[in-house]
Short mmCIF file of C-alpha atoms and ligand atoms in Angstrom, two decimals:
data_model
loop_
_atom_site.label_atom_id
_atom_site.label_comp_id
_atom_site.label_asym_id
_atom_site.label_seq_id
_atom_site.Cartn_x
_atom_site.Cartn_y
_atom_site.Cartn_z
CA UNK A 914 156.04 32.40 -32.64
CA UNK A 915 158.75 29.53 -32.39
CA UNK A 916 155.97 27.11 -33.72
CA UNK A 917 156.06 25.11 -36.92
CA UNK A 918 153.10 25.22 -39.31
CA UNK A 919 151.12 22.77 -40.72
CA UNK A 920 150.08 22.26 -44.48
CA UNK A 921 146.99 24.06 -45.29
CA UNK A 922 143.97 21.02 -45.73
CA UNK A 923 142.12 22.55 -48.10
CA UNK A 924 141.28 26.16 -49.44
CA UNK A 925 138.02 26.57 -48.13
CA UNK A 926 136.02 29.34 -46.26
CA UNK A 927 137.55 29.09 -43.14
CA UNK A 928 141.21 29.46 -45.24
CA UNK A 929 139.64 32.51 -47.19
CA UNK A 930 138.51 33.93 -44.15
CA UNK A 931 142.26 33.70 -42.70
CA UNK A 932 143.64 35.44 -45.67
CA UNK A 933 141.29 38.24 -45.20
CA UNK A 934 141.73 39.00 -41.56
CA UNK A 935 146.16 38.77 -42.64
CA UNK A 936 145.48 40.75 -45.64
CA UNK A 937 143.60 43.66 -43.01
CA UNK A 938 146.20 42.94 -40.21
CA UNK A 939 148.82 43.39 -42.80
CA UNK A 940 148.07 46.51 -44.49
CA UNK A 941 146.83 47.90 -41.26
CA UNK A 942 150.10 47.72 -40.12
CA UNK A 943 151.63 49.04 -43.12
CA UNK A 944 153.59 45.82 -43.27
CA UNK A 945 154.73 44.42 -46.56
CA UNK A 946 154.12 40.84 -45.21
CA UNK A 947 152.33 38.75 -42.37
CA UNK A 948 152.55 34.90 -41.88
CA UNK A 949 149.43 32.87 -40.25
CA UNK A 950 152.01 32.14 -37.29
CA UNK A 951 151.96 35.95 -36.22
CA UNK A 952 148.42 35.92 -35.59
CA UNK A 953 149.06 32.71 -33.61
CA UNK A 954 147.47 30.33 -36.43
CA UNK A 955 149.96 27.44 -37.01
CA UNK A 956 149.28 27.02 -40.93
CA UNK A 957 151.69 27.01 -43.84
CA UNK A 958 149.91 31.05 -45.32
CA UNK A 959 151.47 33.90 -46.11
CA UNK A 960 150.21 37.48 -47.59
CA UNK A 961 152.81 39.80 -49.01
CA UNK A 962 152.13 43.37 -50.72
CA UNK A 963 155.49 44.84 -51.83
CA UNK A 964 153.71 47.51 -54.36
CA UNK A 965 153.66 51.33 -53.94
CA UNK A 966 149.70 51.72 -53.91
CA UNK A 967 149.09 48.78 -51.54
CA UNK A 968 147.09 46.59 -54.46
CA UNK A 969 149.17 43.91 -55.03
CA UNK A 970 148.45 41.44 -52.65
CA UNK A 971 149.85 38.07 -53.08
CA UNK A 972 148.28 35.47 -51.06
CA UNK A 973 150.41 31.79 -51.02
CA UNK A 974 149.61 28.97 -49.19
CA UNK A 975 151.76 25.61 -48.58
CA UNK A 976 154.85 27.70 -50.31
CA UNK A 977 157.51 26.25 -50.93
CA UNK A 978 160.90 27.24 -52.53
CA UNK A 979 161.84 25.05 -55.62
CA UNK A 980 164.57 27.34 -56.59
CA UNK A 981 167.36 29.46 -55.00
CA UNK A 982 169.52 31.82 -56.93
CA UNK A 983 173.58 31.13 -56.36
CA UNK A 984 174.08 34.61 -54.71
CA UNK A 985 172.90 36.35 -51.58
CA UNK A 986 173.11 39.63 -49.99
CA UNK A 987 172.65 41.38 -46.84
CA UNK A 988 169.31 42.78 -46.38
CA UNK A 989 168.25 45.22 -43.27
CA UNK A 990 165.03 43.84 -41.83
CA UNK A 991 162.60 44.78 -39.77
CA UNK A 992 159.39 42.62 -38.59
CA UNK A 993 155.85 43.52 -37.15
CA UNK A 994 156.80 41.12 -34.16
CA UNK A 995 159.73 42.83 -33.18
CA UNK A 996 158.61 46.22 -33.53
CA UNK A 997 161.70 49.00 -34.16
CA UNK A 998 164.40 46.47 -34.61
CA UNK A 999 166.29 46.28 -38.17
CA UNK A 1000 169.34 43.94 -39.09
CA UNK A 1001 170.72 42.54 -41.50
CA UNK A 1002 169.75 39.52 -42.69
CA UNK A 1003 171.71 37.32 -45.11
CA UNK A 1004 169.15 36.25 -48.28
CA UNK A 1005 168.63 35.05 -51.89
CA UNK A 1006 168.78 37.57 -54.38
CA UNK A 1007 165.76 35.82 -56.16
CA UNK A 1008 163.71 32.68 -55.49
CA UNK A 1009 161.50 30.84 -57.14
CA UNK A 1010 158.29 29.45 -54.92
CA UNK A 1011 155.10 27.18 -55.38
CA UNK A 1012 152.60 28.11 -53.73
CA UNK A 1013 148.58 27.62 -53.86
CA UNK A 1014 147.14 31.10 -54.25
CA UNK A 1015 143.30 32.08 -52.72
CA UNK A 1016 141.23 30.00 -55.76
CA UNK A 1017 143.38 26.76 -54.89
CA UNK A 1018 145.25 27.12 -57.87
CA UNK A 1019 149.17 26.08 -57.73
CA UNK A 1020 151.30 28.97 -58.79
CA UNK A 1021 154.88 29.57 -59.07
CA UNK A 1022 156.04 32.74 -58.49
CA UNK A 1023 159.64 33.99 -59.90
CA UNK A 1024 160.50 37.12 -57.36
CA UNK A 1025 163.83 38.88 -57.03
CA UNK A 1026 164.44 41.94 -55.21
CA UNK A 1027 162.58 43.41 -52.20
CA UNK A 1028 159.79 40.53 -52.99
CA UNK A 1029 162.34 37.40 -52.75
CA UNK A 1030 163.60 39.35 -49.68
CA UNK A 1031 160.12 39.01 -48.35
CA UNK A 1032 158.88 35.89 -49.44
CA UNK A 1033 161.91 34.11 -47.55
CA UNK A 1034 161.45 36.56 -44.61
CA UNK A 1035 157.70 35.10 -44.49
CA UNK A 1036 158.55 31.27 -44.92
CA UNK A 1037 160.82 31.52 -42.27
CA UNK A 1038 157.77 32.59 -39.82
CA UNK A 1039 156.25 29.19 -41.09
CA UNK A 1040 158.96 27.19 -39.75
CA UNK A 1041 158.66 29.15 -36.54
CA UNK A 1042 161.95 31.75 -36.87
CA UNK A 1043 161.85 35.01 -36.31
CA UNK A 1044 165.05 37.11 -38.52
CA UNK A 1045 166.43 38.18 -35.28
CA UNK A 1046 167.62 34.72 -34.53
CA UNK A 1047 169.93 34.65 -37.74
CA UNK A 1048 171.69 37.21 -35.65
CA UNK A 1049 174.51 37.42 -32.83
CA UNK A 1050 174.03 36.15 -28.97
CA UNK A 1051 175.27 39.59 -27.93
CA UNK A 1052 172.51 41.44 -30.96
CA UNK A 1053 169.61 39.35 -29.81
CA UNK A 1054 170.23 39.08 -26.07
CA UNK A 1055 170.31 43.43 -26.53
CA UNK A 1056 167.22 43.24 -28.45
CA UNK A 1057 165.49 40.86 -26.02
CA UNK A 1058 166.38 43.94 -22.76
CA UNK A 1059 164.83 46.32 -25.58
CA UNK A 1060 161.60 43.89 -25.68
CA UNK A 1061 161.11 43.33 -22.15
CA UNK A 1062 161.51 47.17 -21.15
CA UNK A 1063 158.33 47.92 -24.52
CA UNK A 1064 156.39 45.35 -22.58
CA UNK A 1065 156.65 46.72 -18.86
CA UNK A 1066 156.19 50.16 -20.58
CA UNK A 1067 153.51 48.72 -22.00
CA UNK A 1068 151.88 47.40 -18.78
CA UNK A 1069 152.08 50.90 -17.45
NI1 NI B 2245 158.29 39.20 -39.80
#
């Protein structure tokens, strides 16, 4: 999780594959976004679906932000890899982000709202961060006891 990823080579089968098995693992998990780094494959992709009926998917690979909007807000987040935690997270109100999308075309993407929200929440993944470390010693070492004591139930 604390990895960084690498550029993406080349969109190829292998890369298509990837986005298929994050695109199932995503909306499986009735997330609204997965990075390659939470399926433990250290590689600059991201899916996102932020749409009501689930058929919006937005595949970007090698993303990166070219433009930030002036003003942020606090946004509660939560994250598949830290199941039933939600903070707040400081973000952009809107971003602007390059990005190849599945056919190797380079795309960028203007988002504000809940899909800027995501789209930084994602790219952070990529450079191996997790939201929860934006947070305070006291939050995180709390949400770390509430971690350990999932897993041992877990191991029950
Ligand atoms: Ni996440």
């Amino acid at each position: 999780m604390h990895k960084v990823a690498k550029p993406v080579a080349s969109v190829d089968a292998r890369v298509l594959q990837l986005v298929a098995d994050l695109l199932e693992t995503m909306y499986d998990a009735k997330g609204i976004g997965l990075a390659a780094t939470q399926v433990d494959v250290h590689e600059r992709l991201i899916v996102i679906d932020v749409s009501e009926e689930r058929d919006q998917a937005l595949v970007l690979i090698n993303p990166e932000l070219v433009w930030t909007s002036p003003t942020t807000h606090l946004n509660e987040e939560g994250c598949l890899s830290v199941p039933g935690i939600y903070d707040g997270v400081e973000r952009f109100d809107a971003v602007h982000v390059r990005a190849l999308d599945q056919t190797g075309q380079l795309r960028t993407i203007e988002a504000d709202e809940l899909l800027a929200v995501c789209i930084q929440h994602e790219m952070d993944h990529l450079l191996g961060k997790v939201f929860v470390e934006y947070l305070s010693p006291l939050k995180r070492n709390r949400i770390k006891k509430k971690m350990l004591k999932a897993q041992r139930e877990e191991l029950r």
